[in-house]
């Protein structure tokens, strides 16, 4: 498995659509950490994730991924909110698109791991939203990277499917650096060992705390902690 | 054969029967029945001109079609991608779309003489603006989401072109090919009437001068058969192949 990767973000100033989105902003993610970034819609969560993915750059933006500027770094595993599969490619072809070196057996194995055995030849139109998102997860895992970026990956799914996906994701991406952008405290409680909450405009870090995922405290406690912090932040914002 | 194809086949049979009925009702030399036209067709095949004429017209049309599609696709992609280039040439495209095909043909004949080069050039000049416009719209409609996906996963340029962009452009290319093909036939035939010593258009001109309705209809039937052959053997299978992912 690829080695986990550390991330450093330093933004002196970044404007988007005529408004200052980030001003004197810094975030460091140690290698192997699983971090959830929470914030209201429009606060800049996805922009931040795209900066780490190397797709959003700017004069005041300095992001390094494993010590390399993000735009020049190799691709990370990325899971979009909408799965974003190319509809004219089968599930297997969608995976092979981002990882051309994988064999058919590798891809079949990946699909089996995400709960879609034997679905390699199926086109996205024949898959449910949950199944498409699973293919999206397999595609993110196909990239040989120690970094996985997740952009509200369960927002479009029903609660049951979302829960199964969280469990699959947790089991398959353990050991990698994982950044999940979400507005759902449950995502953070289940998947993150650190929570960063963004608030205001320009965005600032309103809360930054560690969650113990190693067996200390159950899910309800973690969820209460995240939801409580979120409520306090909302009250003071 | 699917239900839709049976309906299309039945429609063709009805058209044929309608022709036969009307011809028998009219009993006129200027409206021969299908049997008379059939005999004339066999005669034209045996005596030689039909195969030669269709080969010539087909070769000219193919040259014009391929040339126009290649140049039009290239320009359409360029104009769709490079805004200033599109702005600069947009008026040229509008002018190209609106200059009568006949004028372009005559200009080419004057410039290059009554040659195949003039004819094919005229066809290309007439069709390129249409292909360019269609492809430009296709490029403008390319999904920004898929471009983002390609950037994030660091896809190689050729892979983006072949696997991400081209499939999105296929419907536009097929639309340009379909409309373009019908346009090319018409232009080639008109130009052959004006200034050529062979081809379907040239022969149609001769039939006109001799009031040979049976010959004219024999060529028309052959022409329709050819066009339907291209439609069913090439265009529709291509379209179905390009759309198979929509209804897997």
Short mmCIF file of C-alpha atoms in Angstrom, two decimals:
data_model
loop_
_atom_site.label_atom_id
_atom_site.label_comp_id
_atom_site.label_asym_id
_atom_site.label_seq_id
_atom_site.Cartn_x
_atom_site.Cartn_y
_atom_site.Cartn_z
CA UNK A 1 0.00 0.00 0.00
CA UNK A 2 1.18 3.55 -0.73
CA UNK A 3 2.70 5.47 2.18
CA UNK A 4 0.43 8.00 3.91
CA UNK A 5 1.13 11.60 2.95
CA UNK A 6 1.35 14.80 5.01
CA UNK A 7 -0.29 18.03 3.85
CA UNK A 8 0.49 21.65 4.51
CA UNK A 9 -1.85 24.45 3.50
CA UNK A 10 -0.94 28.11 3.76
CA UNK A 11 -3.20 30.69 2.13
CA UNK A 12 -2.29 34.35 2.46
CA UNK A 13 -5.32 35.47 0.44
CA UNK A 14 -7.72 33.79 -1.95
CA UNK A 15 -10.71 35.37 -3.65
CA UNK A 16 -13.55 33.55 -5.33
CA UNK A 17 -16.34 35.25 -7.29
CA UNK A 18 -15.27 38.67 -5.99
CA UNK A 19 -15.31 37.67 -2.33
CA UNK A 20 -12.34 36.86 -0.05
CA UNK A 21 -12.76 33.17 0.77
CA UNK A 22 -9.50 32.64 2.69
CA UNK A 23 -7.25 35.19 4.37
CA UNK A 24 -4.20 34.20 6.40
CA UNK A 25 -5.35 30.60 6.67
CA UNK A 26 -3.20 27.62 7.63
CA UNK A 27 -3.84 23.90 8.07
CA UNK A 28 -1.45 21.02 8.59
CA UNK A 29 -2.45 17.37 8.32
CA UNK A 30 0.12 14.82 9.51
CA UNK A 31 0.61 11.67 7.43
CA UNK A 32 -1.95 8.99 8.17
CA UNK A 33 -4.41 11.26 9.91
CA UNK A 34 -8.11 11.08 9.09
CA UNK A 35 -9.54 14.56 9.21
CA UNK A 36 -13.09 15.79 8.74
CA UNK A 37 -13.61 19.36 7.60
CA UNK A 38 -17.05 20.61 8.54
CA UNK A 39 -18.66 23.87 7.60
CA UNK A 40 -21.79 25.46 6.24
CA UNK A 41 -22.43 25.55 2.49
CA UNK A 42 -20.27 28.09 0.70
CA UNK A 43 -17.69 28.43 3.48
CA UNK A 44 -14.94 27.08 1.20
CA UNK A 45 -14.68 23.38 2.13
CA UNK A 46 -14.72 22.07 -1.43
CA UNK A 47 -12.38 24.84 -2.61
CA UNK A 48 -9.94 23.81 0.10
CA UNK A 49 -10.19 20.17 -0.98
CA UNK A 50 -9.60 21.14 -4.62
CA UNK A 51 -6.53 23.11 -3.54
CA UNK A 52 -5.16 19.98 -1.86
CA UNK A 53 -6.01 17.98 -5.00
CA UNK A 54 -3.96 20.52 -6.98
CA UNK A 55 -6.91 21.61 -9.09
CA UNK A 56 -7.37 25.05 -7.50
CA UNK A 57 -4.36 27.32 -7.43
CA UNK A 58 -3.79 31.00 -6.82
CA UNK A 59 -1.04 33.54 -6.15
CA UNK A 60 -1.61 33.43 -2.38
CA UNK A 61 -2.08 29.68 -2.17
CA UNK A 62 0.72 27.39 -1.02
CA UNK A 63 -0.23 23.75 -0.65
CA UNK A 64 2.24 20.91 -0.40
CA UNK A 65 1.31 17.26 -0.54
CA UNK A 66 4.08 15.01 0.73
CA UNK A 67 6.46 17.98 0.41
CA UNK A 68 5.58 18.54 -3.28
CA UNK A 69 3.47 21.50 -4.48
CA UNK A 70 -0.06 20.12 -4.83
CA UNK A 71 -0.40 20.99 -8.53
CA UNK A 72 2.76 19.01 -9.32
CA UNK A 73 2.05 16.09 -7.01
CA UNK A 74 0.71 12.74 -8.25
CA UNK A 75 -3.05 12.24 -8.26
CA UNK A 76 -4.74 11.47 -4.97
CA UNK A 77 -7.76 9.19 -4.65
CA UNK A 78 -10.76 11.48 -4.98
CA UNK A 79 -14.43 10.76 -4.39
CA UNK A 80 -16.91 13.36 -5.63
CA UNK A 81 -20.32 14.03 -4.14
CA UNK A 82 -22.02 12.91 -7.36
CA UNK A 83 -19.83 9.84 -8.17
CA UNK A 84 -19.08 11.51 -11.50
CA UNK A 85 -18.68 8.37 -13.54
CA UNK A 86 -18.33 8.77 -17.28
CA UNK A 87 -21.65 7.32 -18.51
CA UNK A 88 -20.22 5.97 -21.77
CA UNK A 89 -17.67 3.83 -19.92
CA UNK A 90 -18.47 0.67 -17.98
CA UNK A 91 -17.71 0.48 -14.26
CA UNK A 92 -14.40 -1.28 -14.99
CA UNK A 93 -13.47 1.20 -17.73
CA UNK A 94 -14.19 4.10 -15.37
CA UNK A 95 -11.71 2.64 -12.92
CA UNK A 96 -9.14 1.81 -15.58
CA UNK A 97 -9.36 5.38 -16.87
CA UNK A 98 -7.57 6.69 -13.76
CA UNK A 99 -5.37 3.63 -13.23
CA UNK A 100 -4.41 2.27 -16.66
CA UNK A 101 -1.86 -0.12 -15.20
CA UNK A 102 -4.43 -2.14 -13.29
CA UNK A 103 -5.28 -5.55 -14.72
CA UNK A 104 -8.84 -6.79 -15.21
CA UNK A 105 -8.31 -9.01 -12.15
CA UNK A 106 -7.21 -6.01 -10.05
CA UNK A 107 -10.31 -4.09 -11.08
CA UNK A 108 -12.61 -7.04 -10.44
CA UNK A 109 -11.01 -7.36 -7.00
CA UNK A 110 -11.55 -3.66 -6.25
CA UNK A 111 -15.19 -3.87 -7.31
CA UNK A 112 -15.67 -6.92 -5.12
CA UNK A 113 -14.15 -5.05 -2.18
CA UNK A 114 -16.68 -2.23 -2.52
CA UNK A 115 -19.53 -4.74 -2.75
CA UNK A 116 -20.01 -4.87 -6.51
CA UNK A 117 -18.67 -8.26 -7.58
CA UNK A 118 -19.10 -9.05 -11.27
CA UNK A 119 -20.32 -5.56 -12.15
CA UNK A 120 -17.28 -4.51 -14.19
CA UNK A 121 -19.13 -4.55 -17.50
CA UNK A 122 -22.14 -2.63 -16.21
CA UNK A 123 -22.72 0.92 -17.44
CA UNK A 124 -23.47 3.63 -14.83
CA UNK A 125 -27.01 4.10 -16.19
CA UNK A 126 -27.82 0.59 -14.99
CA UNK A 127 -26.50 1.24 -11.46
CA UNK A 128 -28.31 2.90 -8.55
CA UNK A 129 -26.88 6.11 -7.02
CA UNK A 130 -25.40 4.08 -4.16
CA UNK A 131 -23.81 1.57 -6.54
CA UNK A 132 -22.39 4.39 -8.66
CA UNK A 133 -20.86 5.93 -5.56
CA UNK A 134 -19.30 2.54 -4.77
CA UNK A 135 -17.71 2.50 -8.22
CA UNK A 136 -16.51 6.04 -7.48
CA UNK A 137 -14.94 4.72 -4.28
CA UNK A 138 -13.29 1.85 -6.17
CA UNK A 139 -11.94 4.42 -8.63
CA UNK A 140 -10.55 6.52 -5.76
CA UNK A 141 -8.91 3.41 -4.30
CA UNK A 142 -7.48 2.42 -7.68
CA UNK A 143 -5.16 5.43 -7.56
CA UNK A 144 -1.94 4.32 -5.90
CA UNK A 145 -1.77 7.18 -3.42
CA UNK A 146 -1.46 7.48 0.31
CA UNK A 147 -4.04 10.27 0.25
CA UNK A 148 -7.80 10.01 -0.15
CA UNK A 149 -9.93 13.13 -0.62
CA UNK A 150 -13.68 12.89 -0.13
CA UNK A 151 -16.07 15.67 -1.07
CA UNK A 152 -19.38 15.12 0.75
CA UNK A 153 -19.40 11.56 -0.58
CA UNK A 154 -22.64 10.45 1.11
CA UNK A 155 -24.72 13.60 0.71
CA UNK A 156 -26.73 12.22 -2.21
CA UNK A 157 -27.36 8.79 -0.68
CA UNK A 158 -30.18 7.48 1.50
CA UNK A 159 -29.25 6.93 5.20
CA UNK A 160 -28.89 3.12 4.93
CA UNK A 161 -26.70 3.24 1.82
CA UNK A 162 -24.66 6.08 3.32
CA UNK A 163 -24.05 4.05 6.46
CA UNK A 164 -22.87 1.01 4.48
CA UNK A 165 -20.60 3.25 2.41
CA UNK A 166 -19.06 4.79 5.55
CA UNK A 167 -18.26 1.31 6.84
CA UNK A 168 -16.75 0.24 3.50
CA UNK A 169 -14.74 3.44 3.26
CA UNK A 170 -13.42 3.11 6.82
CA UNK A 171 -12.27 -0.47 6.24
CA UNK A 172 -10.65 0.15 2.85
CA UNK A 173 -8.84 3.44 3.43
CA UNK A 174 -7.39 2.78 6.88
CA UNK A 175 -3.75 3.82 7.15
CA UNK A 176 -4.01 6.44 4.41
CA UNK A 177 -4.26 10.16 5.01
CA UNK A 178 -7.94 10.85 4.62
CA UNK A 179 -9.65 14.22 4.28
CA UNK A 180 -13.42 14.26 4.22
CA UNK A 181 -15.33 17.44 3.57
CA UNK A 182 -18.84 17.23 4.97
CA UNK A 183 -21.67 19.03 6.69
CA UNK A 184 -22.85 15.82 8.39
CA UNK A 185 -21.50 15.31 11.96
CA UNK A 186 -22.07 11.55 11.55
CA UNK A 187 -19.41 11.40 8.79
CA UNK A 188 -16.93 13.01 11.17
CA UNK A 189 -17.91 10.84 14.14
CA UNK A 190 -17.48 7.64 12.14
CA UNK A 191 -14.50 8.41 9.94
CA UNK A 192 -12.34 11.13 11.47
CA UNK A 193 -9.77 11.15 14.22
CA UNK A 194 -9.58 14.92 13.98
CA UNK A 195 -12.31 17.46 13.27
CA UNK A 196 -11.76 20.92 11.82
CA UNK A 197 -14.73 23.27 11.61
CA UNK A 198 -14.67 26.19 9.22
CA UNK A 199 -16.76 29.26 9.80
CA UNK A 200 -17.23 32.81 8.56
CA UNK A 201 -16.01 34.67 5.51
CA UNK A 202 -13.10 34.77 5.04
CA UNK A 203 -13.09 31.24 6.40
CA UNK A 204 -11.35 30.64 9.70
CA UNK A 205 -10.92 27.53 11.80
CA UNK A 206 -13.60 27.80 14.47
CA UNK A 207 -12.85 24.47 16.13
CA UNK A 208 -10.08 21.91 15.80
CA UNK A 209 -10.11 18.85 18.04
CA UNK A 210 -9.09 15.22 18.16
CA UNK A 211 -11.60 12.36 18.20
CA UNK A 212 -10.52 9.03 19.62
CA UNK A 213 -11.36 6.30 17.11
CA UNK A 214 -9.24 3.67 18.81
CA UNK A 215 -11.99 2.30 21.01
CA UNK A 216 -12.10 5.01 23.64
CA UNK A 217 -15.71 6.17 23.63
CA UNK A 218 -18.50 4.91 21.42
CA UNK A 219 -20.01 6.43 18.32
CA UNK A 220 -22.77 8.21 20.25
CA UNK A 221 -20.20 10.01 22.41
CA UNK A 222 -18.20 11.05 19.36
CA UNK A 223 -21.32 12.20 17.58
CA UNK A 224 -22.41 14.23 20.63
CA UNK A 225 -18.98 15.84 20.76
CA UNK A 226 -19.02 16.82 17.10
CA UNK A 227 -22.64 17.99 17.16
CA UNK A 228 -22.03 19.94 20.38
CA UNK A 229 -18.98 21.69 18.94
CA UNK A 230 -20.94 22.46 15.80
CA UNK A 231 -23.83 23.94 17.79
CA UNK A 232 -21.48 26.07 19.93
CA UNK A 233 -19.73 27.32 16.81
CA UNK A 234 -23.09 28.20 15.26
CA UNK A 235 -24.05 30.11 18.39
CA UNK A 236 -20.87 32.15 18.45
CA UNK A 237 -20.45 32.66 14.65
CA UNK B 1 -36.01 -7.18 -37.50
CA UNK B 2 -37.47 -5.01 -34.70
CA UNK B 3 -40.97 -3.59 -34.78
CA UNK B 4 -39.69 -0.13 -35.79
CA UNK B 5 -37.80 -1.58 -38.76
CA UNK B 6 -40.91 -3.47 -39.95
CA UNK B 7 -42.82 -0.19 -39.92
CA UNK B 8 -40.10 1.51 -41.95
CA UNK B 9 -40.04 -1.39 -44.43
CA UNK B 10 -43.84 -1.32 -44.72
CA UNK B 11 -43.68 2.43 -45.35
CA UNK B 12 -41.26 1.84 -48.24
CA UNK B 13 -43.56 -0.81 -49.74
CA UNK B 14 -46.56 1.55 -49.44
CA UNK B 15 -44.59 4.30 -51.19
CA UNK B 16 -43.71 1.92 -54.00
CA UNK B 17 -47.33 0.75 -54.37
CA UNK B 18 -48.54 4.34 -54.34
CA UNK B 19 -46.15 5.17 -57.16
CA UNK B 20 -47.39 2.17 -59.17
CA UNK B 21 -51.05 3.10 -58.61
CA UNK B 22 -50.57 6.76 -59.53
CA UNK B 23 -48.55 5.87 -62.63
CA UNK B 24 -51.27 3.47 -63.80
CA UNK B 25 -53.90 6.11 -63.19
CA UNK B 26 -51.96 8.83 -65.01
CA UNK B 27 -51.01 6.65 -68.00
CA UNK B 28 -48.54 9.35 -69.06
CA UNK B 29 -45.13 9.20 -70.69
CA UNK B 30 -43.82 11.70 -68.14
CA UNK B 31 -44.80 9.46 -65.20
CA UNK B 32 -43.66 5.88 -65.94
CA UNK B 33 -44.61 3.01 -63.66
CA UNK B 34 -42.05 1.08 -61.55
CA UNK B 35 -41.82 -1.80 -64.04
CA UNK B 36 -40.86 0.51 -66.94
CA UNK B 37 -38.31 2.22 -64.68
CA UNK B 38 -36.99 -1.20 -63.65
CA UNK B 39 -36.39 -2.21 -67.28
CA UNK B 40 -34.67 1.12 -67.95
CA UNK B 41 -32.52 0.61 -64.86
CA UNK B 42 -31.36 -2.82 -66.05
CA UNK B 43 -30.65 -1.33 -69.47
CA UNK B 44 -28.56 1.48 -67.94
CA UNK B 45 -26.62 -1.00 -65.81
CA UNK B 46 -25.94 -3.29 -68.80
CA UNK B 47 -24.94 -0.51 -71.17
CA UNK B 48 -22.47 0.90 -68.64
CA UNK B 49 -23.15 4.54 -67.69
CA UNK B 50 -24.98 3.94 -64.43
CA UNK B 51 -22.15 2.19 -62.58
CA UNK B 52 -19.57 4.60 -64.00
CA UNK B 53 -21.66 7.68 -63.13
CA UNK B 54 -22.39 6.53 -59.60
CA UNK B 55 -18.73 5.63 -59.02
CA UNK B 56 -17.69 9.12 -60.13
CA UNK B 57 -20.32 10.89 -58.03
CA UNK B 58 -19.59 8.70 -55.04
CA UNK B 59 -15.85 9.37 -55.27
CA UNK B 60 -16.39 13.13 -55.56
CA UNK B 61 -18.89 13.15 -52.70
CA UNK B 62 -16.62 11.06 -50.50
CA UNK B 63 -13.63 13.35 -51.17
CA UNK B 64 -15.72 16.44 -50.42
CA UNK B 65 -17.34 14.87 -47.38
CA UNK B 66 -14.10 13.63 -45.82
CA UNK B 67 -12.31 16.91 -46.54
CA UNK B 68 -15.14 19.01 -45.14
CA UNK B 69 -15.57 16.85 -42.04
CA UNK B 70 -11.83 16.88 -41.29
CA UNK B 71 -11.42 20.63 -41.75
CA UNK B 72 -14.78 21.47 -40.13
CA UNK B 73 -14.13 19.29 -37.06
CA UNK B 74 -10.69 20.81 -36.59
CA UNK B 75 -11.98 24.38 -36.92
CA UNK B 76 -15.02 23.67 -34.73
CA UNK B 77 -12.82 22.29 -31.94
CA UNK B 78 -10.43 25.24 -32.26
CA UNK B 79 -13.23 27.84 -32.24
CA UNK B 80 -14.94 26.10 -29.34
CA UNK B 81 -11.76 26.18 -27.29
CA UNK B 82 -10.09 29.48 -28.25
CA UNK B 83 -12.46 32.37 -27.63
CA UNK B 84 -10.56 35.07 -29.50
CA UNK B 85 -10.21 32.84 -32.54
CA UNK B 86 -13.94 32.16 -32.46
CA UNK B 87 -14.67 35.89 -32.17
CA UNK B 88 -12.33 36.69 -35.06
CA UNK B 89 -13.75 34.08 -37.42
CA UNK B 90 -17.41 34.03 -36.35
CA UNK B 91 -18.37 36.49 -39.10
CA UNK B 92 -16.50 34.39 -41.67
CA UNK B 93 -18.51 31.36 -40.58
CA UNK B 94 -21.80 33.28 -40.87
CA UNK B 95 -20.81 34.46 -44.36
CA UNK B 96 -19.80 30.91 -45.29
CA UNK B 97 -23.15 29.57 -44.10
CA UNK B 98 -25.10 32.07 -46.17
CA UNK B 99 -23.26 32.30 -49.50
CA UNK B 100 -25.34 30.33 -52.03
CA UNK B 101 -23.70 27.01 -52.88
CA UNK B 102 -24.15 27.73 -56.57
CA UNK B 103 -22.09 30.93 -56.33
CA UNK B 104 -19.24 29.07 -54.63
CA UNK B 105 -19.39 26.34 -57.28
CA UNK B 106 -19.26 28.77 -60.18
CA UNK B 107 -16.42 30.73 -58.53
CA UNK B 108 -14.45 27.49 -58.15
CA UNK B 109 -15.12 26.45 -61.75
CA UNK B 110 -13.89 29.85 -62.94
CA UNK B 111 -10.83 29.70 -60.68
CA UNK B 112 -9.79 26.06 -61.26
CA UNK B 113 -11.52 25.21 -64.54
CA UNK B 114 -14.11 22.44 -65.04
CA UNK B 115 -12.17 19.92 -62.99
CA UNK B 116 -12.78 17.52 -60.15
CA UNK B 117 -10.54 19.69 -57.98
CA UNK B 118 -12.89 22.64 -58.49
CA UNK B 119 -15.93 20.50 -57.71
CA UNK B 120 -14.49 18.96 -54.54
CA UNK B 121 -13.17 22.35 -53.38
CA UNK B 122 -16.62 23.86 -53.86
CA UNK B 123 -18.21 21.05 -51.86
CA UNK B 124 -15.71 21.50 -49.04
CA UNK B 125 -16.15 25.28 -48.97
CA UNK B 126 -19.91 24.88 -48.80
CA UNK B 127 -19.97 22.26 -46.08
CA UNK B 128 -17.13 23.36 -43.78
CA UNK B 129 -19.09 26.21 -42.09
CA UNK B 130 -21.92 23.82 -41.18
CA UNK B 131 -19.58 21.23 -39.65
CA UNK B 132 -17.59 23.97 -37.88
CA UNK B 133 -20.72 25.45 -36.30
CA UNK B 134 -22.00 22.05 -35.13
CA UNK B 135 -18.67 20.98 -33.62
CA UNK B 136 -18.13 24.38 -32.02
CA UNK B 137 -21.43 23.96 -30.16
CA UNK B 138 -20.35 20.47 -29.13
CA UNK B 139 -17.07 21.73 -27.70
CA UNK B 140 -18.86 24.54 -25.86
CA UNK B 141 -21.14 21.94 -24.30
CA UNK B 142 -18.28 19.78 -22.98
CA UNK B 143 -18.86 19.04 -19.31
CA UNK B 144 -16.76 21.15 -16.93
CA UNK B 145 -17.31 18.45 -14.29
CA UNK B 146 -15.59 15.82 -16.42
CA UNK B 147 -12.74 18.26 -17.13
CA UNK B 148 -12.34 18.71 -13.38
CA UNK B 149 -12.28 14.93 -12.96
CA UNK B 150 -9.60 14.65 -15.64
CA UNK B 151 -7.45 17.31 -13.95
CA UNK B 152 -7.82 15.86 -10.45
CA UNK B 153 -6.89 12.35 -11.60
CA UNK B 154 -4.05 13.78 -13.75
CA UNK B 155 -5.26 12.06 -16.91
CA UNK B 156 -2.90 12.23 -19.87
CA UNK B 157 -3.95 14.65 -22.60
CA UNK B 158 -4.56 11.99 -25.23
CA UNK B 159 -6.60 9.98 -22.75
CA UNK B 160 -8.78 13.03 -22.01
CA UNK B 161 -9.25 13.58 -25.73
CA UNK B 162 -10.15 9.98 -26.55
CA UNK B 163 -12.03 8.87 -23.44
CA UNK B 164 -13.53 12.09 -22.06
CA UNK B 165 -14.00 14.61 -24.89
CA UNK B 166 -14.53 12.49 -27.99
CA UNK B 167 -17.49 10.51 -26.60
CA UNK B 168 -19.19 13.80 -25.74
CA UNK B 169 -18.57 15.06 -29.28
CA UNK B 170 -19.76 11.92 -31.08
CA UNK B 171 -23.44 13.01 -31.26
CA UNK B 172 -22.35 16.33 -32.77
CA UNK B 173 -20.00 14.63 -35.24
CA UNK B 174 -22.78 12.24 -36.29
CA UNK B 175 -25.26 15.12 -36.63
CA UNK B 176 -22.76 17.02 -38.79
CA UNK B 177 -22.11 13.86 -40.85
CA UNK B 178 -25.79 13.17 -41.39
CA UNK B 179 -26.78 16.70 -42.42
CA UNK B 180 -23.51 17.10 -44.25
CA UNK B 181 -23.92 13.95 -46.30
CA UNK B 182 -27.32 14.99 -47.64
CA UNK B 183 -25.92 18.44 -48.42
CA UNK B 184 -22.88 16.99 -50.19
CA UNK B 185 -25.01 14.80 -52.48
CA UNK B 186 -27.12 17.75 -53.51
CA UNK B 187 -24.19 20.07 -54.13
CA UNK B 188 -22.19 17.48 -56.09
CA UNK B 189 -25.16 16.72 -58.33
CA UNK B 190 -25.86 20.38 -59.04
CA UNK B 191 -22.20 21.04 -59.83
CA UNK B 192 -22.07 17.99 -62.11
CA UNK B 193 -25.02 19.38 -64.04
CA UNK B 194 -23.27 22.72 -64.43
CA UNK B 195 -19.80 21.66 -65.40
CA UNK B 196 -18.84 18.03 -65.53
CA UNK B 197 -18.48 15.36 -68.22
CA UNK B 198 -19.63 12.46 -66.06
CA UNK B 199 -21.42 11.54 -62.87
CA UNK B 200 -25.04 11.29 -61.80
CA UNK B 201 -25.67 15.03 -62.15
CA UNK B 202 -24.23 15.10 -65.67
CA UNK B 203 -26.42 12.13 -66.70
CA UNK B 204 -29.51 13.68 -65.10
CA UNK B 205 -28.84 16.78 -67.21
CA UNK B 206 -28.78 14.61 -70.35
CA UNK B 207 -32.02 12.84 -69.34
CA UNK B 208 -33.61 16.24 -68.87
CA UNK B 209 -32.57 17.37 -72.34
CA UNK B 210 -34.02 14.14 -73.86
CA UNK B 211 -37.18 14.11 -71.67
CA UNK B 212 -36.14 10.63 -70.56
CA UNK B 213 -38.31 10.27 -67.45
CA UNK B 214 -37.68 6.52 -67.10
CA UNK B 215 -33.91 7.14 -67.10
CA UNK B 216 -34.29 9.98 -64.64
CA UNK B 217 -36.36 7.84 -62.25
CA UNK B 218 -34.00 4.86 -62.68
CA UNK B 219 -31.14 7.05 -61.49
CA UNK B 220 -33.30 8.46 -58.69
CA UNK B 221 -34.25 4.98 -57.48
CA UNK B 222 -30.62 3.90 -57.52
CA UNK B 223 -29.65 7.07 -55.70
CA UNK B 224 -32.30 6.55 -53.04
CA UNK B 225 -31.13 2.94 -52.63
CA UNK B 226 -27.57 4.11 -52.17
CA UNK B 227 -28.54 6.74 -49.60
CA UNK B 228 -30.69 4.23 -47.68
CA UNK B 229 -27.82 1.75 -47.82
CA UNK B 230 -25.47 4.29 -46.24
CA UNK B 231 -28.13 5.18 -43.67
CA UNK B 232 -28.79 1.59 -42.60
CA UNK B 233 -25.33 0.09 -43.09
CA UNK B 234 -23.20 2.90 -41.67
CA UNK B 235 -24.97 5.81 -39.97
CA UNK B 236 -27.58 3.98 -37.87
CA UNK B 237 -25.21 1.28 -36.58
CA UNK B 238 -22.76 4.04 -35.65
CA UNK B 239 -25.48 5.96 -33.83
CA UNK B 240 -26.71 2.87 -32.03
CA UNK B 241 -23.16 2.02 -31.00
CA UNK B 242 -22.55 5.52 -29.69
CA UNK B 243 -25.80 5.43 -27.68
CA UNK B 244 -25.66 1.92 -26.27
CA UNK B 245 -24.57 3.13 -22.83
CA UNK B 246 -27.77 5.17 -22.50
CA UNK B 247 -29.99 2.06 -22.45
CA UNK B 248 -27.72 -0.75 -21.32
#
